[in-house]
Amino acid sequence: YKVNGVQIDSGKNYWAQLIPGLKENKYSITVDVVSKLGQRGTAQVDFDVVKNSAPVCSLNYTETNLSWNFSNDCTDTDGKMARYEWYINNELRNVYGKSATLSKNLNRGKQEIRVLAFDDSGDSVTQTVTVVGPPAETSGPAEATTTSISSPTP
């Protein structure tokens, strides 16, 4: 194997070759082969390594009486989306897809939703939205009640 005319150590694997550390540039990979009968052949592939583009995302939600339904719609022009991390009030939740549902009953008051979306090259983009649910329930001291029972005297 040759990369831009420079021979690289191909090891013993003649069928596939990993070439780590290629930076942004134009490359030409050439393979020279010799058959068991002595016939020679050459194959060449030209390609560009380009800078990765970060994903572009839009965090939206719909609301019902009981919950918020969030959707983080992302596109990656030079790859695909790999994973999502959802944080509710800076706490990582066990939701790794592009959508999540949050109960209003279990999440009262102000809720900050932050989503990190990662593409297959490791670049990420962060989206944030704040929603406000029902006020937190407050419980004050219990009021004392007195019950008196009187029985008639004979």
Coordinates of C-alpha atoms in Angstrom, one line a residue:
Y1 CA 0.0 0.0 0.0
K2 CA 1.1 3.5 -0.8
V3 CA -0.5 6.8 0.5
N4 CA 0.4 9.7 -1.8
G5 CA 3.3 7.7 -3.2
V6 CA 4.8 6.8 0.2
Q7 CA 4.8 3.1 1.1
I8 CA 3.2 2.2 4.4
D9 CA 3.6 -0.9 6.5
S10 CA 0.7 -3.1 5.5
G11 CA 1.4 -5.9 7.9
K12 CA 0.1 -9.3 6.8
N13 CA -3.4 -8.3 6.0
Y14 CA -3.6 -7.9 2.3
W15 CA -7.4 -7.6 2.1
A16 CA -8.0 -4.6 4.3
Q17 CA -5.9 -1.8 5.6
L18 CA -6.5 0.8 8.4
I19 CA -4.6 4.0 7.8
P20 CA -4.9 6.1 11.0
G21 CA -4.2 9.8 11.4
L22 CA -5.2 11.1 8.0
K23 CA -5.7 14.9 8.3
E24 CA -7.7 17.2 6.0
N25 CA -6.1 16.7 2.6
K26 CA -6.4 15.0 -0.8
Y27 CA -5.2 11.4 -0.8
S28 CA -4.3 8.8 -3.3
I29 CA -4.0 5.2 -2.2
T30 CA -2.2 2.8 -4.5
V31 CA -2.0 -1.0 -4.2
D32 CA 0.5 -3.0 -6.2
V33 CA -0.3 -6.7 -6.4
V34 CA 1.5 -9.8 -7.8
S35 CA -0.4 -13.0 -8.5
K36 CA 0.9 -16.5 -7.7
L37 CA 1.6 -16.8 -11.5
G38 CA 3.6 -13.6 -11.5
Q39 CA 1.1 -11.3 -13.1
R40 CA 1.2 -7.7 -11.8
G41 CA -1.6 -5.2 -11.2
T42 CA -2.2 -1.8 -9.7
A43 CA -5.3 -0.2 -8.2
Q44 CA -5.6 3.4 -7.2
V45 CA -8.3 5.3 -5.2
D46 CA -8.4 9.0 -4.9
F47 CA -10.3 10.7 -2.1
D48 CA -10.5 13.8 0.1
V49 CA -10.5 13.9 3.9
V50 CA -12.7 16.9 4.8
K51 CA -13.3 18.6 8.2
N52 CA -16.3 17.1 10.0
S53 CA -19.4 19.3 10.1
A54 CA -21.3 19.4 13.4
P55 CA -24.9 18.4 13.4
V56 CA -27.7 20.9 13.2
C57 CA -30.6 20.4 15.6
S58 CA -33.9 21.9 16.6
L59 CA -35.4 21.1 20.0
N60 CA -39.3 21.3 20.0
Y61 CA -42.0 20.2 22.4
T62 CA -45.7 19.8 22.6
E63 CA -47.7 20.0 25.8
T64 CA -50.6 18.1 27.2
N65 CA -52.3 18.4 30.6
L66 CA -50.1 15.7 32.0
S67 CA -46.8 15.9 30.2
W68 CA -44.3 17.6 27.8
N69 CA -43.2 15.6 24.7
F70 CA -39.8 16.8 23.5
S71 CA -38.3 16.0 20.1
N72 CA -34.7 17.0 19.1
D73 CA -34.7 16.8 15.3
C74 CA -31.1 16.7 14.0
T75 CA -29.4 16.4 10.6
D76 CA -25.7 15.6 10.0
T77 CA -24.7 16.5 6.4
D78 CA -21.6 14.3 6.5
G79 CA -22.6 11.4 8.5
K80 CA -25.3 10.3 10.9
M81 CA -26.5 10.9 14.5
A82 CA -24.9 8.6 17.0
R83 CA -26.5 9.4 20.4
Y84 CA -28.3 11.9 22.5
E85 CA -27.9 12.9 26.2
W86 CA -30.9 14.4 28.0
Y87 CA -30.4 16.5 31.1
I88 CA -33.3 17.7 33.3
N89 CA -32.1 20.5 35.7
N90 CA -28.5 19.4 35.0
E91 CA -29.2 15.7 35.9
L92 CA -28.4 13.2 33.2
R93 CA -31.5 11.0 32.5
N94 CA -31.6 7.5 31.0
V95 CA -32.9 8.7 27.7
Y96 CA -30.6 8.3 24.7
G97 CA -33.0 8.7 21.7
K98 CA -34.1 11.8 19.9
S99 CA -37.3 12.2 21.9
A100 CA -38.3 12.2 25.5
T101 CA -41.5 12.7 27.6
L102 CA -41.5 14.4 30.9
S103 CA -44.4 14.1 33.4
K104 CA -45.7 17.3 34.8
N105 CA -46.9 15.6 38.0
L106 CA -43.4 14.3 38.8
N107 CA -41.6 17.4 37.6
R108 CA -43.2 20.4 39.2
G109 CA -42.0 24.0 38.8
K110 CA -39.3 25.2 36.5
Q111 CA -37.6 22.5 34.4
E112 CA -34.5 23.2 32.3
I113 CA -34.2 20.7 29.5
R114 CA -30.7 20.4 27.9
V115 CA -29.9 17.9 25.1
L116 CA -26.5 17.1 23.7
A117 CA -26.6 15.5 20.2
F118 CA -23.5 13.6 19.0
D119 CA -22.7 12.7 15.4
D120 CA -20.7 9.6 14.3
S121 CA -17.5 11.7 14.4
G122 CA -18.0 12.8 18.0
D123 CA -19.0 16.4 17.3
S124 CA -21.9 17.6 19.3
V125 CA -24.4 20.5 19.6
T126 CA -26.4 21.5 22.6
Q127 CA -30.0 22.6 22.7
T128 CA -31.8 24.0 25.7
V129 CA -35.4 24.9 26.6
T130 CA -37.1 25.8 29.8
V131 CA -40.7 24.8 30.7
V132 CA -42.7 25.5 33.8
G133 CA -45.0 23.0 35.3
P134 CA -47.5 23.1 38.1
P135 CA -46.2 24.7 41.3
A136 CA -44.5 22.5 43.8
E137 CA -46.8 21.1 46.4
T138 CA -46.2 22.6 49.8
S139 CA -47.1 20.9 53.0
G140 CA -47.3 23.0 56.1
P141 CA -47.7 21.8 59.7
A142 CA -50.8 19.7 60.3
E143 CA -53.6 21.4 62.2
A144 CA -54.5 19.8 65.4
T145 CA -58.1 18.8 65.7
T146 CA -60.0 18.0 68.9
T147 CA -62.9 15.7 69.1
S148 CA -65.0 15.6 72.2
I149 CA -67.5 13.0 72.9
S150 CA -70.0 13.5 75.6
S151 CA -72.4 11.0 76.9
P152 CA -75.7 11.8 78.6
T153 CA -75.7 11.5 82.3
P154 CA -78.4 9.2 83.7

